[in-house]
PDB file of C-alpha atoms in Angstrom:
ATOM      1  CA  MET X   1     -25.181  14.499  64.537  1.00  0.00           C
ATOM      2  CA  ALA X   2     -22.266  15.163  62.204  1.00  0.00           C
ATOM      3  CA  ILE X   3     -22.299  14.291  58.527  1.00  0.00           C
ATOM      4  CA  ALA X   4     -20.060  11.434  57.393  1.00  0.00           C
ATOM      5  CA  PHE X   5     -19.227  10.910  53.732  1.00  0.00           C
ATOM      6  CA  GLN X   6     -19.185   7.394  52.370  1.00  0.00           C
ATOM      7  CA  PRO X   7     -16.300   6.396  50.082  1.00  0.00           C
ATOM      8  CA  PRO X   8     -17.001   7.022  46.390  1.00  0.00           C
ATOM      9  CA  SER X   9     -18.230   4.183  44.232  1.00  0.00           C
ATOM     10  CA  SER X  10     -15.823   2.752  41.686  1.00  0.00           C
ATOM     11  CA  ASP X  11     -18.804   2.582  39.329  1.00  0.00           C
ATOM     12  CA  LYS X  12     -18.728   5.648  37.075  1.00  0.00           C
ATOM     13  CA  ALA X  13     -22.486   5.483  36.398  1.00  0.00           C
ATOM     14  CA  GLU X  14     -23.216   5.460  40.130  1.00  0.00           C
ATOM     15  CA  LEU X  15     -20.991   8.538  40.656  1.00  0.00           C
ATOM     16  CA  GLU X  16     -22.626  10.384  37.760  1.00  0.00           C
ATOM     17  CA  SER X  17     -26.247   9.514  38.309  1.00  0.00           C
ATOM     18  CA  GLY X  18     -26.646   8.071  41.807  1.00  0.00           C
ATOM     19  CA  ALA X  19     -28.316   9.952  44.648  1.00  0.00           C
ATOM     20  CA  ALA X  20     -25.460   9.544  47.141  1.00  0.00           C
ATOM     21  CA  PHE X  21     -23.044  12.418  47.643  1.00  0.00           C
ATOM     22  CA  THR X  22     -19.686  10.674  47.909  1.00  0.00           C
ATOM     23  CA  PRO X  23     -17.060  13.380  47.289  1.00  0.00           C
ATOM     24  CA  ARG X  24     -13.853  12.229  45.630  1.00  0.00           C
ATOM     25  CA  PHE X  25     -11.174  13.823  47.798  1.00  0.00           C
ATOM     26  CA  ASP X  26      -7.735  13.993  46.164  1.00  0.00           C
ATOM     27  CA  GLU X  27      -4.464  12.645  47.554  1.00  0.00           C
ATOM     28  CA  HIS X  28      -4.384  15.634  49.931  1.00  0.00           C
ATOM     29  CA  GLY X  29      -7.931  14.902  51.096  1.00  0.00           C
ATOM     30  CA  LEU X  30      -9.364  17.915  49.246  1.00  0.00           C
ATOM     31  CA  VAL X  31     -12.052  18.790  46.726  1.00  0.00           C
ATOM     32  CA  THR X  32     -12.053  22.009  44.705  1.00  0.00           C
ATOM     33  CA  ALA X  33     -14.678  24.584  45.694  1.00  0.00           C
ATOM     34  CA  VAL X  34     -15.888  27.200  43.220  1.00  0.00           C
ATOM     35  CA  VAL X  35     -17.683  30.114  44.847  1.00  0.00           C
ATOM     36  CA  THR X  36     -20.072  32.425  43.011  1.00  0.00           C
ATOM     37  CA  ASP X  37     -22.325  35.208  44.230  1.00  0.00           C
ATOM     38  CA  ALA X  38     -25.910  33.915  44.404  1.00  0.00           C
ATOM     39  CA  ARG X  39     -27.085  37.429  43.495  1.00  0.00           C
ATOM     40  CA  ASP X  40     -25.609  37.693  40.006  1.00  0.00           C
ATOM     41  CA  GLY X  41     -23.394  34.643  39.447  1.00  0.00           C
ATOM     42  CA  GLU X  42     -20.060  36.530  39.636  1.00  0.00           C
ATOM     43  CA  LEU X  43     -17.130  34.209  40.306  1.00  0.00           C
ATOM     44  CA  LEU X  44     -15.746  35.236  43.699  1.00  0.00           C
ATOM     45  CA  MET X  45     -13.027  32.722  44.565  1.00  0.00           C
ATOM     46  CA  VAL X  46     -11.689  29.201  44.183  1.00  0.00           C
ATOM     47  CA  ALA X  47     -10.687  27.293  47.302  1.00  0.00           C
ATOM     48  CA  HIS X  48     -10.422  23.776  48.693  1.00  0.00           C
ATOM     49  CA  MET X  49     -12.324  21.756  51.276  1.00  0.00           C
ATOM     50  CA  ASN X  50     -11.416  18.690  53.255  1.00  0.00           C
ATOM     51  CA  ALA X  51     -14.132  16.415  54.647  1.00  0.00           C
ATOM     52  CA  GLU X  52     -14.402  18.424  57.866  1.00  0.00           C
ATOM     53  CA  ALA X  53     -14.819  21.758  56.035  1.00  0.00           C
ATOM     54  CA  LEU X  54     -17.369  20.270  53.637  1.00  0.00           C
ATOM     55  CA  ALA X  55     -19.386  18.666  56.450  1.00  0.00           C
ATOM     56  CA  LEU X  56     -19.319  21.901  58.492  1.00  0.00           C
ATOM     57  CA  THR X  57     -20.468  23.854  55.450  1.00  0.00           C
ATOM     58  CA  ILE X  58     -23.444  21.543  54.955  1.00  0.00           C
ATOM     59  CA  GLU X  59     -24.245  21.394  58.661  1.00  0.00           C
ATOM     60  CA  THR X  60     -24.048  25.138  59.371  1.00  0.00           C
ATOM     61  CA  GLY X  61     -24.887  26.705  56.000  1.00  0.00           C
ATOM     62  CA  ILE X  62     -21.775  28.887  56.386  1.00  0.00           C
ATOM     63  CA  ALA X  63     -18.833  28.248  54.033  1.00  0.00           C
ATOM     64  CA  HIS X  64     -15.776  26.595  55.570  1.00  0.00           C
ATOM     65  CA  TYR X  65     -12.601  25.728  53.658  1.00  0.00           C
ATOM     66  CA  TRP X  66      -9.204  24.179  54.190  1.00  0.00           C
ATOM     67  CA  SER X  67      -6.416  26.716  53.966  1.00  0.00           C
ATOM     68  CA  ARG X  68      -3.563  25.043  52.116  1.00  0.00           C
ATOM     69  CA  SER X  69      -1.156  27.828  53.042  1.00  0.00           C
ATOM     70  CA  ARG X  70      -2.017  27.819  56.749  1.00  0.00           C
ATOM     71  CA  LYS X  71      -2.822  24.086  56.853  1.00  0.00           C
ATOM     72  CA  ALA X  72      -5.885  24.802  58.952  1.00  0.00           C
ATOM     73  CA  LEU X  73      -9.654  24.786  58.859  1.00  0.00           C
ATOM     74  CA  TRP X  74     -10.783  28.184  57.604  1.00  0.00           C
ATOM     75  CA  LYS X  75     -14.148  29.704  58.379  1.00  0.00           C
ATOM     76  CA  LYS X  76     -14.146  32.259  55.581  1.00  0.00           C
ATOM     77  CA  GLY X  77     -14.838  35.778  56.857  1.00  0.00           C
ATOM     78  CA  GLU X  78     -14.210  35.009  60.513  1.00  0.00           C
ATOM     79  CA  THR X  79     -11.682  37.853  60.685  1.00  0.00           C
ATOM     80  CA  SER X  80     -13.043  40.236  58.048  1.00  0.00           C
ATOM     81  CA  GLY X  81     -16.722  39.703  58.790  1.00  0.00           C
ATOM     82  CA  ASN X  82     -17.281  38.685  55.167  1.00  0.00           C
ATOM     83  CA  LEU X  83     -18.971  35.404  56.017  1.00  0.00           C
ATOM     84  CA  GLN X  84     -20.520  33.394  53.197  1.00  0.00           C
ATOM     85  CA  THR X  85     -24.021  31.991  53.635  1.00  0.00           C
ATOM     86  CA  VAL X  86     -24.588  29.096  51.259  1.00  0.00           C
ATOM     87  CA  VAL X  87     -27.716  29.545  49.148  1.00  0.00           C
ATOM     88  CA  GLU X  88     -27.124  26.429  47.065  1.00  0.00           C
ATOM     89  CA  LEU X  89     -24.475  23.711  46.968  1.00  0.00           C
ATOM     90  CA  ARG X  90     -23.852  21.622  43.860  1.00  0.00           C
ATOM     91  CA  THR X  91     -21.396  18.964  42.781  1.00  0.00           C
ATOM     92  CA  ASP X  92     -20.093  17.935  39.393  1.00  0.00           C
ATOM     93  CA  CYS X  93     -20.366  14.743  37.357  1.00  0.00           C
ATOM     94  CA  ASP X  94     -17.410  12.944  38.963  1.00  0.00           C
ATOM     95  CA  GLN X  95     -17.908  14.519  42.404  1.00  0.00           C
ATOM     96  CA  ASP X  96     -14.408  15.971  42.814  1.00  0.00           C
ATOM     97  CA  ALA X  97     -15.560  19.606  42.858  1.00  0.00           C
ATOM     98  CA  VAL X  98     -18.340  21.569  44.516  1.00  0.00           C
ATOM     99  CA  TRP X  99     -20.014  24.825  43.562  1.00  0.00           C
ATOM    100  CA  LEU X 100     -21.235  27.163  46.284  1.00  0.00           C
ATOM    101  CA  LYS X 101     -23.687  29.923  45.444  1.00  0.00           C
ATOM    102  CA  VAL X 102     -23.277  32.276  48.385  1.00  0.00           C
ATOM    103  CA  SER X 103     -24.500  35.476  49.916  1.00  0.00           C
ATOM    104  CA  VAL X 104     -21.567  37.524  51.246  1.00  0.00           C
ATOM    105  CA  ALA X 105     -21.934  39.488  54.479  1.00  0.00           C
ATOM    106  CA  GLY X 106     -19.885  42.413  55.770  1.00  0.00           C
ATOM    107  CA  HIS X 107     -18.091  44.427  53.090  1.00  0.00           C
ATOM    108  CA  ASP X 108     -19.580  42.302  50.284  1.00  0.00           C
ATOM    109  CA  ALA X 109     -15.964  41.467  49.466  1.00  0.00           C
ATOM    110  CA  THR X 110     -14.338  38.059  49.154  1.00  0.00           C
ATOM    111  CA  CYS X 111     -10.711  38.691  48.159  1.00  0.00           C
ATOM    112  CA  HIS X 112      -8.166  39.281  50.916  1.00  0.00           C
ATOM    113  CA  THR X 113      -6.994  42.291  48.877  1.00  0.00           C
ATOM    114  CA  GLY X 114     -10.342  43.942  49.660  1.00  0.00           C
ATOM    115  CA  ARG X 115     -11.870  43.476  46.229  1.00  0.00           C
ATOM    116  CA  ARG X 116     -15.228  41.835  45.598  1.00  0.00           C
ATOM    117  CA  SER X 117     -13.691  38.905  43.664  1.00  0.00           C
ATOM    118  CA  CYS X 118     -10.253  37.316  43.635  1.00  0.00           C
ATOM    119  CA  PHE X 119     -10.467  37.342  39.826  1.00  0.00           C
ATOM    120  CA  TYR X 120      -9.932  41.081  39.385  1.00  0.00           C
ATOM    121  CA  ARG X 121      -7.403  40.831  36.537  1.00  0.00           C
ATOM    122  CA  SER X 122      -7.681  39.756  32.915  1.00  0.00           C
ATOM    123  CA  VAL X 123      -4.937  38.001  30.968  1.00  0.00           C
ATOM    124  CA  ALA X 124      -3.919  38.911  27.424  1.00  0.00           C
ATOM    125  CA  ARG X 125      -1.129  37.925  25.122  1.00  0.00           C
ATOM    126  CA  ASP X 126       1.787  40.310  24.757  1.00  0.00           C
ATOM    127  CA  GLY X 127       4.251  38.849  22.249  1.00  0.00           C
ATOM    128  CA  ASP X 128       5.836  35.767  23.796  1.00  0.00           C
ATOM    129  CA  ALA X 129       4.461  36.580  27.255  1.00  0.00           C
ATOM    130  CA  ALA X 130       1.081  37.291  28.829  1.00  0.00           C
ATOM    131  CA  ARG X 131       0.179  40.446  30.713  1.00  0.00           C
ATOM    132  CA  LEU X 132      -2.424  41.310  33.311  1.00  0.00           C
ATOM    133  CA  THR X 133      -4.899  44.172  33.285  1.00  0.00           C
ATOM    134  CA  THR X 134      -6.787  45.168  36.420  1.00  0.00           C
ATOM    135  CA  GLU X 135     -10.513  45.039  35.686  1.00  0.00           C
ATOM    136  CA  ASP X 136     -11.748  45.851  39.184  1.00  0.00           C
ATOM    137  CA  ASP X 137      -9.736  48.080  41.496  1.00  0.00           C
ATOM    138  CA  ASN X 138     -12.572  48.895  43.878  1.00  0.00           C
ATOM    139  CA  VAL X 139     -11.095  48.008  47.269  1.00  0.00           C
ATOM    140  CA  ARG X 140     -13.996  47.594  49.684  1.00  0.00           C
ATOM    141  CA  PHE X 141     -12.051  47.291  52.930  1.00  0.00           C
ATOM    142  CA  ASP X 142      -8.552  48.054  54.124  1.00  0.00           C
ATOM    143  CA  PRO X 143      -6.716  44.712  54.410  1.00  0.00           C
ATOM    144  CA  ALA X 144      -4.006  46.217  56.619  1.00  0.00           C
ATOM    145  CA  ALA X 145      -6.619  47.320  59.144  1.00  0.00           C
ATOM    146  CA  VAL X 146      -8.822  44.211  58.914  1.00  0.00           C
ATOM    147  CA  TYR X 147      -6.075  41.602  59.120  1.00  0.00           C
ATOM    148  CA  SER X 148      -3.813  43.457  61.573  1.00  0.00           C
TER     149      SER X 148
ATOM    150  CA  MET R   1       6.144  32.418  18.549  1.00  0.00           C
ATOM    151  CA  ALA R   2       4.978  30.413  21.547  1.00  0.00           C
ATOM    152  CA  ILE R   3       4.207  31.936  24.910  1.00  0.00           C
ATOM    153  CA  ALA R   4       6.578  31.167  27.776  1.00  0.00           C
ATOM    154  CA  PHE R   5       5.601  31.803  31.384  1.00  0.00           C
ATOM    155  CA  GLN R   6       8.165  33.263  33.736  1.00  0.00           C
ATOM    156  CA  PRO R   7       8.495  31.757  37.220  1.00  0.00           C
ATOM    157  CA  PRO R   8       6.270  33.432  39.827  1.00  0.00           C
ATOM    158  CA  SER R   9       7.715  36.092  42.058  1.00  0.00           C
ATOM    159  CA  SER R  10       8.229  35.217  45.707  1.00  0.00           C
ATOM    160  CA  ASP R  11       6.960  38.727  46.468  1.00  0.00           C
ATOM    161  CA  LYS R  12       3.270  38.495  47.362  1.00  0.00           C
ATOM    162  CA  ALA R  13       2.620  42.131  46.396  1.00  0.00           C
ATOM    163  CA  GLU R  14       4.127  41.541  42.955  1.00  0.00           C
ATOM    164  CA  LEU R  15       1.914  38.467  42.438  1.00  0.00           C
ATOM    165  CA  GLU R  16      -1.195  40.337  43.538  1.00  0.00           C
ATOM    166  CA  SER R  17      -0.690  43.656  41.818  1.00  0.00           C
ATOM    167  CA  GLY R  18       2.045  43.273  39.210  1.00  0.00           C
ATOM    168  CA  ALA R  19       1.347  43.262  35.480  1.00  0.00           C
ATOM    169  CA  ALA R  20       3.166  40.000  34.729  1.00  0.00           C
ATOM    170  CA  PHE R  21       1.127  36.811  34.374  1.00  0.00           C
ATOM    171  CA  THR R  22       3.265  34.247  36.172  1.00  0.00           C
ATOM    172  CA  PRO R  23       0.955  31.301  36.901  1.00  0.00           C
ATOM    173  CA  ARG R  24       1.699  29.319  40.048  1.00  0.00           C
ATOM    174  CA  PHE R  25       1.568  25.733  38.841  1.00  0.00           C
ATOM    175  CA  ASP R  26       1.203  23.156  41.625  1.00  0.00           C
ATOM    176  CA  GLU R  27       3.439  20.139  42.285  1.00  0.00           C
ATOM    177  CA  HIS R  28       1.790  18.392  39.320  1.00  0.00           C
ATOM    178  CA  GLY R  29       2.452  21.407  37.084  1.00  0.00           C
ATOM    179  CA  LEU R  30      -1.220  22.412  37.018  1.00  0.00           C
ATOM    180  CA  VAL R  31      -3.449  25.402  37.692  1.00  0.00           C
ATOM    181  CA  THR R  32      -7.189  25.124  38.318  1.00  0.00           C
ATOM    182  CA  ALA R  33      -9.425  26.382  35.497  1.00  0.00           C
ATOM    183  CA  VAL R  34     -12.994  27.512  36.177  1.00  0.00           C
ATOM    184  CA  VAL R  35     -15.152  27.723  33.067  1.00  0.00           C
ATOM    185  CA  THR R  36     -18.321  29.791  32.813  1.00  0.00           C
ATOM    186  CA  ASP R  37     -20.597  30.575  29.890  1.00  0.00           C
ATOM    187  CA  ALA R  38     -19.863  34.098  28.660  1.00  0.00           C
ATOM    188  CA  ARG R  39     -23.559  34.432  27.747  1.00  0.00           C
ATOM    189  CA  ASP R  40     -25.067  34.180  31.215  1.00  0.00           C
ATOM    190  CA  GLY R  41     -22.287  33.300  33.656  1.00  0.00           C
ATOM    191  CA  GLU R  42     -23.435  29.702  34.272  1.00  0.00           C
ATOM    192  CA  LEU R  43     -20.678  27.532  35.750  1.00  0.00           C
ATOM    193  CA  LEU R  44     -19.965  24.855  33.147  1.00  0.00           C
ATOM    194  CA  MET R  45     -16.967  22.875  34.424  1.00  0.00           C
ATOM    195  CA  VAL R  46     -13.799  22.848  36.498  1.00  0.00           C
ATOM    196  CA  ALA R  47     -10.629  21.473  34.938  1.00  0.00           C
ATOM    197  CA  HIS R  48      -6.859  21.805  35.057  1.00  0.00           C
ATOM    198  CA  MET R  49      -4.209  23.243  32.766  1.00  0.00           C
ATOM    199  CA  ASN R  50      -0.496  22.682  32.511  1.00  0.00           C
ATOM    200  CA  ALA R  51       1.764  25.311  30.950  1.00  0.00           C
ATOM    201  CA  GLU R  52       1.292  23.890  27.452  1.00  0.00           C
ATOM    202  CA  ALA R  53      -2.522  23.887  27.699  1.00  0.00           C
ATOM    203  CA  LEU R  54      -2.544  27.403  29.127  1.00  0.00           C
ATOM    204  CA  ALA R  55      -0.206  28.731  26.451  1.00  0.00           C
ATOM    205  CA  LEU R  56      -2.206  27.053  23.668  1.00  0.00           C
ATOM    206  CA  THR R  57      -5.416  28.505  25.084  1.00  0.00           C
ATOM    207  CA  ILE R  58      -3.975  32.013  25.019  1.00  0.00           C
ATOM    208  CA  GLU R  59      -2.364  31.550  21.600  1.00  0.00           C
ATOM    209  CA  THR R  60      -5.372  30.031  19.833  1.00  0.00           C
ATOM    210  CA  GLY R  61      -8.327  31.440  21.777  1.00  0.00           C
ATOM    211  CA  ILE R  62      -9.697  27.871  22.051  1.00  0.00           C
ATOM    212  CA  ALA R  63      -9.725  26.220  25.491  1.00  0.00           C
ATOM    213  CA  HIS R  64      -7.168  23.463  26.062  1.00  0.00           C
ATOM    214  CA  TYR R  65      -6.788  21.515  29.307  1.00  0.00           C
ATOM    215  CA  TRP R  66      -4.701  18.751  30.825  1.00  0.00           C
ATOM    216  CA  SER R  67      -6.690  15.580  31.350  1.00  0.00           C
ATOM    217  CA  ARG R  68      -5.588  14.143  34.677  1.00  0.00           C
ATOM    218  CA  SER R  69      -7.368  10.845  33.984  1.00  0.00           C
ATOM    219  CA  ARG R  70      -5.899  10.386  30.506  1.00  0.00           C
ATOM    220  CA  LYS R  71      -2.615  12.177  31.334  1.00  0.00           C
ATOM    221  CA  ALA R  72      -2.775  14.011  28.031  1.00  0.00           C
ATOM    222  CA  LEU R  73      -3.313  17.424  26.505  1.00  0.00           C
ATOM    223  CA  TRP R  74      -7.054  17.837  25.940  1.00  0.00           C
ATOM    224  CA  LYS R  75      -8.538  20.154  23.339  1.00  0.00           C
ATOM    225  CA  LYS R  76     -12.013  20.315  24.836  1.00  0.00           C
ATOM    226  CA  GLY R  77     -14.711  19.468  22.291  1.00  0.00           C
ATOM    227  CA  GLU R  78     -12.375  17.911  19.745  1.00  0.00           C
ATOM    228  CA  THR R  79     -14.504  14.733  19.720  1.00  0.00           C
ATOM    229  CA  SER R  80     -17.945  16.136  20.561  1.00  0.00           C
ATOM    230  CA  GLY R  81     -17.652  19.351  18.548  1.00  0.00           C
ATOM    231  CA  ASN R  82     -18.370  21.353  21.692  1.00  0.00           C
ATOM    232  CA  LEU R  83     -15.297  23.557  21.368  1.00  0.00           C
ATOM    233  CA  GLN R  84     -14.916  26.480  23.753  1.00  0.00           C
ATOM    234  CA  THR R  85     -13.951  29.882  22.354  1.00  0.00           C
ATOM    235  CA  VAL R  86     -12.446  32.048  25.088  1.00  0.00           C
ATOM    236  CA  VAL R  87     -14.166  35.419  25.388  1.00  0.00           C
ATOM    237  CA  GLU R  88     -12.188  36.516  28.424  1.00  0.00           C
ATOM    238  CA  LEU R  89      -9.438  34.973  30.548  1.00  0.00           C
ATOM    239  CA  ARG R  90      -8.818  36.076  34.124  1.00  0.00           C
ATOM    240  CA  THR R  91      -6.556  35.024  36.971  1.00  0.00           C
ATOM    241  CA  ASP R  92      -6.913  35.297  40.731  1.00  0.00           C
ATOM    242  CA  CYS R  93      -4.968  37.172  43.388  1.00  0.00           C
ATOM    243  CA  ASP R  94      -2.271  34.529  43.906  1.00  0.00           C
ATOM    244  CA  GLN R  95      -2.268  33.340  40.276  1.00  0.00           C
ATOM    245  CA  ASP R  96      -2.911  29.649  40.914  1.00  0.00           C
ATOM    246  CA  ALA R  97      -6.299  29.601  39.175  1.00  0.00           C
ATOM    247  CA  VAL R  98      -7.740  30.943  35.943  1.00  0.00           C
ATOM    248  CA  TRP R  99     -11.289  31.792  34.931  1.00  0.00           C
ATOM    249  CA  LEU R 100     -12.376  31.287  31.338  1.00  0.00           C
ATOM    250  CA  LYS R 101     -15.541  32.938  30.085  1.00  0.00           C
ATOM    251  CA  VAL R 102     -16.341  30.891  27.001  1.00  0.00           C
ATOM    252  CA  SER R 103     -18.717  30.525  24.110  1.00  0.00           C
ATOM    253  CA  VAL R 104     -19.579  26.850  23.555  1.00  0.00           C
ATOM    254  CA  ALA R 105     -20.003  25.516  20.012  1.00  0.00           C
ATOM    255  CA  GLY R 106     -21.795  22.384  18.831  1.00  0.00           C
ATOM    256  CA  HIS R 107     -24.494  21.074  21.168  1.00  0.00           C
ATOM    257  CA  ASP R 108     -23.994  23.979  23.597  1.00  0.00           C
ATOM    258  CA  ALA R 109     -23.105  21.263  26.122  1.00  0.00           C
ATOM    259  CA  THR R 110     -19.980  20.926  28.225  1.00  0.00           C
ATOM    260  CA  CYS R 111     -20.471  17.831  30.378  1.00  0.00           C
ATOM    261  CA  HIS R 112     -19.456  14.446  28.953  1.00  0.00           C
ATOM    262  CA  THR R 113     -22.870  13.198  30.161  1.00  0.00           C
ATOM    263  CA  GLY R 114     -24.477  15.438  27.519  1.00  0.00           C
ATOM    264  CA  ARG R 115     -25.717  18.110  29.896  1.00  0.00           C
ATOM    265  CA  ARG R 116     -24.977  21.801  29.567  1.00  0.00           C
ATOM    266  CA  SER R 117     -22.977  21.944  32.810  1.00  0.00           C
ATOM    267  CA  CYS R 118     -21.100  19.348  34.839  1.00  0.00           C
ATOM    268  CA  PHE R 119     -22.781  20.803  37.944  1.00  0.00           C
ATOM    269  CA  TYR R 120     -26.239  19.366  37.290  1.00  0.00           C
ATOM    270  CA  ARG R 121     -26.888  18.131  40.844  1.00  0.00           C
ATOM    271  CA  SER R 122     -27.499  19.929  44.120  1.00  0.00           C
ATOM    272  CA  VAL R 123     -26.391  18.641  47.512  1.00  0.00           C
ATOM    273  CA  ALA R 124     -28.565  18.665  50.618  1.00  0.00           C
ATOM    274  CA  ARG R 125     -28.285  17.222  54.084  1.00  0.00           C
ATOM    275  CA  ASP R 126     -30.190  14.032  54.831  1.00  0.00           C
ATOM    276  CA  GLY R 127     -29.614  13.092  58.469  1.00  0.00           C
ATOM    277  CA  ASP R 128     -25.969  12.062  58.883  1.00  0.00           C
ATOM    278  CA  ALA R 129     -25.415  11.894  55.120  1.00  0.00           C
ATOM    279  CA  ALA R 130     -25.830  14.189  52.115  1.00  0.00           C
ATOM    280  CA  ARG R 131     -27.985  13.430  49.099  1.00  0.00           C
ATOM    281  CA  LEU R 132     -27.992  14.636  45.502  1.00  0.00           C
ATOM    282  CA  THR R 133     -30.914  16.008  43.517  1.00  0.00           C
ATOM    283  CA  THR R 134     -30.721  16.346  39.749  1.00  0.00           C
ATOM    284  CA  GLU R 135     -31.424  19.970  38.813  1.00  0.00           C
ATOM    285  CA  ASP R 136     -30.825  19.658  35.072  1.00  0.00           C
ATOM    286  CA  ASP R 137     -31.564  16.434  33.241  1.00  0.00           C
ATOM    287  CA  ASN R 138     -31.672  17.925  29.756  1.00  0.00           C
ATOM    288  CA  VAL R 139     -29.224  15.726  27.842  1.00  0.00           C
ATOM    289  CA  ARG R 140     -28.215  17.613  24.716  1.00  0.00           C
ATOM    290  CA  PHE R 141     -26.300  14.884  22.922  1.00  0.00           C
ATOM    291  CA  ASP R 142     -26.007  11.124  23.158  1.00  0.00           C
ATOM    292  CA  PRO R 143     -22.644  10.386  24.822  1.00  0.00           C
ATOM    293  CA  ALA R 144     -22.683   6.762  23.609  1.00  0.00           C
ATOM    294  CA  ALA R 145     -22.946   7.942  19.994  1.00  0.00           C
ATOM    295  CA  VAL R 146     -20.567  10.905  20.284  1.00  0.00           C
ATOM    296  CA  TYR R 147     -17.769   9.125  22.169  1.00  0.00           C
ATOM    297  CA  SER R 148     -18.078   5.746  20.464  1.00  0.00           C
TER     298      SER R 148
END
C-alpha cells in the first residue's frame, strides 16, 4: 500500500503542532531535502523531492529525490553505489522542508564530483567580490569512470 | 564597498572547481540556505537568500535572508534577539545553495515557535499515511510575547 499525503491545513497551528505529515509542496510540486550524515551530522547535500520521491523514501527507507536538471525520479546512488539509507526523517515547522539523517553506502561519498559532501568549498569576501576556497579535496571515486 | 556577484559560468567545471563565487539564483532570484549550529552541527533551519541578503550576510557576518512569506529582506533575530553570527559560509558543487555555520545569540533558539531548531518533529510511516512525533518540545521563549 503506497503512502498518500493529505493536503496541508490552512491552519498554521495545525501545521506546526499537529500529528499529520502534510508536506507543503511548492509550485513545482517539490519540498527541499537537507541531507546529513547520521554518523557525525556533516551536511552532505541539498536536493528536492516530489510526492513520489518522498513516499518512496518513507516506504523503502532508501533516499529518493526529484532531479530538477533531468526532470526525473532519482534514486540517489543507483549508478555510483552510494545509496543513502535513512536513519531518521524530520520535517520543519511549516512542513516545506525535510531533513534526512542518512548512512551512505559504497564510497561513503555523496557529491557527484567524488567528494564526501557537495559543500566542499568555503566562501570569503575579497574586496567587492567573494572567493571560494576548497576545504575538502579528497575525491573518493573517479566520476569519469563511475558515470561513464 | 558592497559585494556584487558575477553571473555564473555556463561551464560546469568552472562552477565546480573555479575560485569565483557566482551563486546560481533561481527564477525567483533565490538560493537555498541551510543553517547549522557551529557548536555541534545541529540543523537549525532552511531559508532562502536573494543577492542582497547574501551580500549583506558576507559583508556584516550576520545572517540575512529573504522572507518569501513577507516578501522582504529579513535580518534573522532582529525582533527576537536571536541573531545569527556566521562562523563559516560554504557553497555546494553547482553553487545554488549555501551552508551557514552560525552562533545563535539571545535565547539560543532559531524556530519562531520558540524551539532551538525548526526540525523538531520526526516523520514515520503509519499505514498509508505518515505521522509526526515531536522530538524536541523545549520552548525557549514565548513567541506570543516576543512577536507581539
